[in-house]
Amino acid sequence: MPQDCIFCQIAQGNVAADVIYQDDEVTAFHDAHPQAPTHILIIPNRHIRTLKATGEEDIPLLGKLLAVARDLAEEAGVAQSGYRLVLNTDEQSGQTVFHLHLHLLGGRRMGWPPG
Ligand code: 5GP
Ligand code: ZN
């Protein structure tokens, strides 16, 4: 768990964030630079660099990230209108924080294709 990883630090409570959900496997918090009225990040507590670094043993964890996103979308009130989940993976996707995270975006109409 790299000490220079900002998301590890948030998961451990060493760096402040607006945490809205945490259990022994995942943490969710509001994005510091929201791109939509609702913009929540859901991360594994364990440091995983990108989706490419996951394996068969991580399938339950990956499913959990989706399930937590689904439940938080309900709580945030964006489920009925709809929302987008984004998982940027490595450089060309625009990934800037190299600790696996799922974006939950909602509260406005999304464009397609994404930029
Ligand atoms: P990426 O571009 O890697 O998919 O997304 C990284 C996201 O993390 C960005 O939306 C950025 O605003 C958010 N972010 C980066 N550093 C922090 C931080 O220290 N706190 C919070 N809450 N969000 C952060
Ligand atoms: Zn990390």
Coordinates of N, CA and C and ligand atoms in Angstrom, one line a residue:
M1 N 0.9 -1.2 0.0 CA 0.0 0.0 0.0 C 0.9 1.2 0.0
P2 N 1.2 1.8 -1.2 CA 2.1 2.8 -1.3 C 1.7 4.1 -0.5
Q3 N 2.6 4.6 0.2 CA 2.3 5.8 1.0 C 2.1 7.0 0.2
D4 N 2.6 7.0 -1.0 CA 2.4 8.2 -1.9 C 1.1 8.1 -2.7
C5 N 0.3 7.1 -2.5 CA -0.9 6.9 -3.2 C -2.1 7.7 -2.5
I6 N -2.6 8.7 -3.1 CA -3.6 9.5 -2.5 C -4.9 8.7 -2.1
F7 N -5.3 7.8 -2.9 CA -6.5 7.0 -2.6 C -6.2 6.0 -1.5
C8 N -5.0 5.4 -1.4 CA -4.7 4.6 -0.2 C -4.8 5.4 1.0
Q9 N -4.3 6.7 1.0 CA -4.3 7.5 2.1 C -5.8 7.9 2.5
I10 N -6.6 8.1 1.5 CA -8.0 8.4 1.8 C -8.7 7.1 2.5
A11 N -8.4 6.0 1.9 CA -9.0 4.7 2.4 C -8.6 4.5 3.9
Q12 N -7.4 4.9 4.2 CA -6.9 4.7 5.5 C -7.3 5.8 6.5
G13 N -7.9 6.8 6.0 CA -8.3 7.9 6.8 C -7.2 8.9 7.1
N14 N -6.1 8.8 6.4 CA -5.0 9.7 6.7 C -5.1 11.0 5.9
V15 N -5.9 11.0 4.8 CA -6.1 12.2 4.1 C -7.6 12.4 4.1
A16 N -8.0 13.7 4.3 CA -9.5 14.0 4.4 C -10.2 13.8 3.1
A17 N -11.4 13.3 3.1 CA -12.2 13.2 1.9 C -13.7 13.1 2.4
D18 N -14.6 13.4 1.6 CA -16.0 13.4 1.9 C -16.5 11.9 1.7
V19 N -16.1 11.1 2.7 CA -16.4 9.6 2.6 C -17.9 9.4 2.9
I20 N -18.6 8.7 2.0 CA -20.0 8.4 2.2 C -20.3 6.9 2.5
Y21 N -19.3 6.1 2.2 CA -19.5 4.7 2.5 C -18.1 4.0 2.7
Q22 N -18.0 3.1 3.7 CA -16.7 2.4 3.9 C -17.1 1.1 4.6
D23 N -16.4 0.0 4.1 CA -16.4 -1.3 4.8 C -15.0 -1.9 4.7
D24 N -14.9 -3.1 5.0 CA -13.5 -3.7 5.0 C -12.9 -3.9 3.6
E25 N -13.7 -3.7 2.6 CA -13.2 -3.9 1.2 C -13.1 -2.7 0.4
V26 N -14.1 -1.8 0.5 CA -14.3 -0.6 -0.4 C -14.5 0.6 0.4
T27 N -14.2 1.8 -0.3 CA -14.5 3.1 0.3 C -15.1 3.9 -0.9
A28 N -16.1 4.8 -0.5 CA -16.6 5.7 -1.5 C -16.6 7.1 -1.0
F29 N -16.3 8.0 -1.8 CA -16.2 9.4 -1.4 C -16.5 10.3 -2.6
H30 N -16.9 11.6 -2.3 CA -17.2 12.5 -3.4 C -15.9 13.0 -4.1
D31 N -15.9 13.1 -5.4 CA -14.8 13.5 -6.2 C -14.5 15.0 -5.8
A32 N -13.2 15.3 -5.7 CA -12.8 16.7 -5.3 C -13.1 17.7 -6.4
H33 N -13.2 17.2 -7.7 CA -13.5 18.1 -8.8 C -14.7 17.5 -9.6
P34 N -15.9 17.6 -9.1 CA -17.0 16.9 -9.7 C -17.3 17.4 -11.1
Q35 N -17.6 16.4 -11.9 CA -17.9 16.6 -13.3 C -19.4 16.5 -13.6
A36 N -20.2 16.3 -12.6 CA -21.6 16.2 -12.7 C -22.2 16.5 -11.3
P37 N -23.5 16.8 -11.1 CA -24.0 17.1 -9.8 C -23.7 16.0 -8.8
T38 N -23.8 14.8 -9.2 CA -23.4 13.7 -8.4 C -22.1 13.1 -9.1
H39 N -21.0 13.1 -8.3 CA -19.8 12.5 -8.8 C -19.1 11.8 -7.6
I40 N -19.2 10.5 -7.6 CA -18.7 9.7 -6.4 C -17.7 8.8 -7.0
L41 N -16.6 8.5 -6.2 CA -15.6 7.6 -6.5 C -15.7 6.4 -5.6
I42 N -15.7 5.2 -6.2 CA -15.7 3.9 -5.4 C -14.4 3.2 -5.6
I43 N -13.7 2.9 -4.5 CA -12.4 2.3 -4.7 C -12.2 1.1 -3.8
P44 N -11.4 0.1 -4.2 CA -11.0 -0.9 -3.3 C -10.1 -0.3 -2.2
N45 N -10.2 -0.8 -1.0 CA -9.3 -0.3 0.1 C -7.8 -0.7 -0.2
R46 N -7.7 -1.9 -0.8 CA -6.4 -2.4 -1.2 C -5.8 -1.7 -2.4
H47 N -4.6 -1.4 -2.5 CA -4.0 -0.8 -3.6 C -3.9 -1.7 -4.8
I48 N -4.7 -1.3 -5.9 CA -4.6 -2.0 -7.1 C -4.4 -0.9 -8.2
R49 N -3.4 -1.1 -9.0 CA -3.0 0.0 -9.9 C -4.0 0.4 -10.9
T50 N -4.5 -0.6 -11.7 CA -5.5 -0.5 -12.7 C -6.3 -1.8 -12.8
L51 N -7.4 -1.7 -13.6 CA -8.2 -2.9 -13.8 C -7.3 -4.0 -14.4
K52 N -6.3 -3.7 -15.1 CA -5.4 -4.7 -15.7 C -4.6 -5.5 -14.7
A53 N -4.5 -5.0 -13.5 CA -3.8 -5.7 -12.4 C -4.7 -6.6 -11.6
T54 N -5.9 -6.8 -12.0 CA -6.8 -7.7 -11.3 C -6.8 -9.1 -11.9
G55 N -7.2 -10.0 -11.1 CA -7.2 -11.4 -11.6 C -8.5 -12.1 -11.2
E56 N -8.5 -13.4 -11.4 CA -9.7 -14.2 -11.1 C -10.1 -14.0 -9.7
E57 N -9.1 -13.9 -8.8 CA -9.4 -13.8 -7.4 C -10.1 -12.5 -7.0
D58 N -10.0 -11.5 -7.9 CA -10.6 -10.2 -7.6 C -12.1 -10.0 -8.2
I59 N -12.6 -11.1 -8.8 CA -13.9 -11.0 -9.4 C -15.0 -10.6 -8.4
P60 N -15.0 -11.2 -7.2 CA -16.0 -10.7 -6.2 C -15.8 -9.3 -5.8
L61 N -14.6 -8.8 -5.7 CA -14.3 -7.4 -5.3 C -14.8 -6.5 -6.4
L62 N -14.6 -6.9 -7.7 CA -15.0 -6.1 -8.8 C -16.5 -6.0 -8.8
G63 N -17.2 -7.1 -8.5 CA -18.6 -7.1 -8.5 C -19.1 -6.2 -7.3
K64 N -18.4 -6.2 -6.3 CA -18.8 -5.4 -5.1 C -18.7 -3.9 -5.5
L65 N -17.7 -3.5 -6.2 CA -17.6 -2.1 -6.6 C -18.9 -1.7 -7.4
L66 N -19.3 -2.6 -8.2 CA -20.5 -2.3 -9.0 C -21.8 -2.2 -8.1
A67 N -21.9 -3.2 -7.2 CA -23.0 -3.2 -6.3 C -23.1 -2.0 -5.4
V68 N -21.9 -1.6 -4.9 CA -21.9 -0.4 -4.1 C -22.3 0.9 -4.9
A69 N -21.8 0.9 -6.1 CA -22.2 2.0 -7.0 C -23.7 2.0 -7.2
R70 N -24.3 0.9 -7.5 CA -25.7 0.8 -7.7 C -26.5 1.3 -6.4
D71 N -26.0 0.9 -5.2 CA -26.7 1.3 -4.0 C -26.5 2.8 -3.8
L72 N -25.3 3.3 -4.0 CA -25.1 4.8 -3.8 C -25.8 5.6 -4.8
A73 N -26.0 5.1 -6.0 CA -26.8 5.8 -7.0 C -28.3 6.0 -6.5
E74 N -28.8 5.0 -5.8 CA -30.1 5.0 -5.2 C -30.1 6.1 -4.1
E75 N -29.1 6.0 -3.3 CA -29.1 6.9 -2.1 C -28.9 8.4 -2.6
A76 N -28.2 8.6 -3.7 CA -27.9 9.9 -4.2 C -29.1 10.5 -4.9
G77 N -30.1 9.6 -5.2 CA -31.3 10.1 -5.9 C -31.1 10.2 -7.4
V78 N -30.1 9.5 -8.0 CA -29.9 9.6 -9.5 C -30.3 8.3 -10.2
A79 N -30.8 7.3 -9.4 CA -31.0 6.0 -10.0 C -32.2 6.1 -11.0
Q80 N -33.2 6.8 -10.7 CA -34.4 6.9 -11.5 C -34.1 7.5 -12.9
S81 N -33.4 8.6 -12.8 CA -33.1 9.4 -14.1 C -31.9 8.7 -14.8
G82 N -31.1 8.0 -14.1 CA -30.0 7.2 -14.8 C -28.7 7.8 -14.5
Y83 N -27.6 7.1 -14.7 CA -26.3 7.5 -14.3 C -25.3 6.8 -15.1
R84 N -24.0 7.2 -15.0 CA -23.0 6.6 -15.8 C -21.9 6.1 -14.9
L85 N -21.4 4.9 -15.1 CA -20.2 4.4 -14.4 C -19.0 4.4 -15.3
V86 N -17.9 4.9 -14.9 CA -16.7 5.1 -15.7 C -15.5 4.4 -15.0
L87 N -14.7 3.6 -15.7 CA -13.5 3.0 -15.1 C -12.4 3.3 -16.0
N88 N -11.7 4.4 -15.9 CA -10.6 4.7 -16.8 C -9.5 3.8 -16.5
T89 N -8.9 3.3 -17.6 CA -7.8 2.3 -17.4 C -6.6 2.6 -18.2
D90 N -5.6 3.1 -17.5 CA -4.3 3.5 -18.0 C -4.3 4.7 -18.9
E91 N -3.2 5.1 -19.4 CA -2.9 6.4 -19.8 C -3.8 7.0 -20.8
Q92 N -4.1 6.3 -21.9 CA -4.9 6.9 -23.0 C -6.4 7.1 -22.6
S93 N -6.8 6.4 -21.6 CA -8.2 6.6 -21.1 C -8.4 7.9 -20.3
G94 N -7.2 8.5 -19.9 CA -7.3 9.7 -19.1 C -7.1 9.4 -17.6
Q95 N -6.8 8.1 -17.2 CA -6.6 7.8 -15.8 C -5.4 8.6 -15.3
T96 N -5.7 9.3 -14.2 CA -4.7 10.2 -13.5 C -4.3 9.7 -12.2
V97 N -5.2 9.0 -11.5 CA -4.8 8.4 -10.2 C -4.7 6.9 -10.4
F98 N -3.5 6.3 -10.1 CA -3.3 4.9 -10.4 C -3.5 4.0 -9.2
H99 N -4.8 4.1 -8.7 CA -5.4 3.3 -7.7 C -6.8 3.0 -8.3
L100 N -7.1 1.8 -8.6 CA -8.4 1.5 -9.3 C -9.6 2.2 -8.6
H101 N -10.4 2.8 -9.5 CA -11.6 3.5 -9.0 C -12.7 3.6 -10.0
L102 N -13.9 3.5 -9.5 CA -15.1 3.6 -10.4 C -15.7 4.9 -10.2
H103 N -15.9 5.7 -11.2 CA -16.7 6.9 -11.2 C -18.2 6.7 -11.3
L104 N -18.9 7.3 -10.4 CA -20.4 7.3 -10.5 C -20.8 8.7 -10.8
L105 N -21.4 8.9 -12.0 CA -21.7 10.3 -12.4 C -23.2 10.3 -12.7
G106 N -23.9 11.3 -12.2 CA -25.3 11.5 -12.4 C -25.8 12.9 -12.1
G107 N -27.1 13.1 -12.4 CA -27.7 14.4 -12.1 C -27.7 15.3 -13.3
R108 N -27.2 14.9 -14.4 CA -27.3 15.6 -15.7 C -27.3 14.7 -16.9
R109 N -27.7 15.1 -18.0 CA -27.6 14.3 -19.2 C -26.2 14.2 -19.7
M110 N -25.8 12.9 -20.0 CA -24.4 12.7 -20.4 C -24.3 12.7 -22.0
G111 N -23.2 13.1 -22.5 CA -23.0 13.0 -23.9 C -22.4 11.7 -24.3
W112 N -22.6 11.3 -25.6 CA -21.9 10.1 -26.1 C -21.6 10.4 -27.6
P113 N -20.4 10.1 -28.0 CA -19.3 9.4 -27.3 C -18.7 10.3 -26.3
P114 N -18.0 9.7 -25.3 CA -17.3 10.5 -24.3 C -16.1 11.1 -24.9
G115 N -15.6 12.2 -24.3 CA -14.4 12.8 -24.9 C -13.1 12.0 -24.8
Ligands
5GP1 P1 -9.2 9.4 -13.2 O1 -8.9 10.5 -14.1 O2 -7.9 8.8 -12.7 O3 -10.1 8.4 -13.7 O4 -9.9 10.1 -12.0 C1 -9.3 10.5 -10.8 C2 -10.3 11.4 -10.1 O5 -9.9 11.5 -8.8 C3 -10.5 12.8 -10.7 O6 -11.9 12.9 -11.0 C4 -10.1 13.7 -9.6 O7 -10.9 14.8 -9.5 C5 -10.2 12.8 -8.3 N1 -9.3 13.2 -7.3 C6 -7.9 13.3 -7.4 N2 -7.3 13.5 -6.2 C7 -8.4 13.6 -5.3 C8 -8.4 13.8 -3.9 O8 -7.4 14.0 -3.3 N3 -9.6 13.8 -3.3 C9 -10.8 13.5 -4.0 N4 -11.9 13.5 -3.3 N5 -10.8 13.3 -5.3 C10 -9.6 13.3 -6.0
ZN2 ZN -3.4 3.2 -3.6

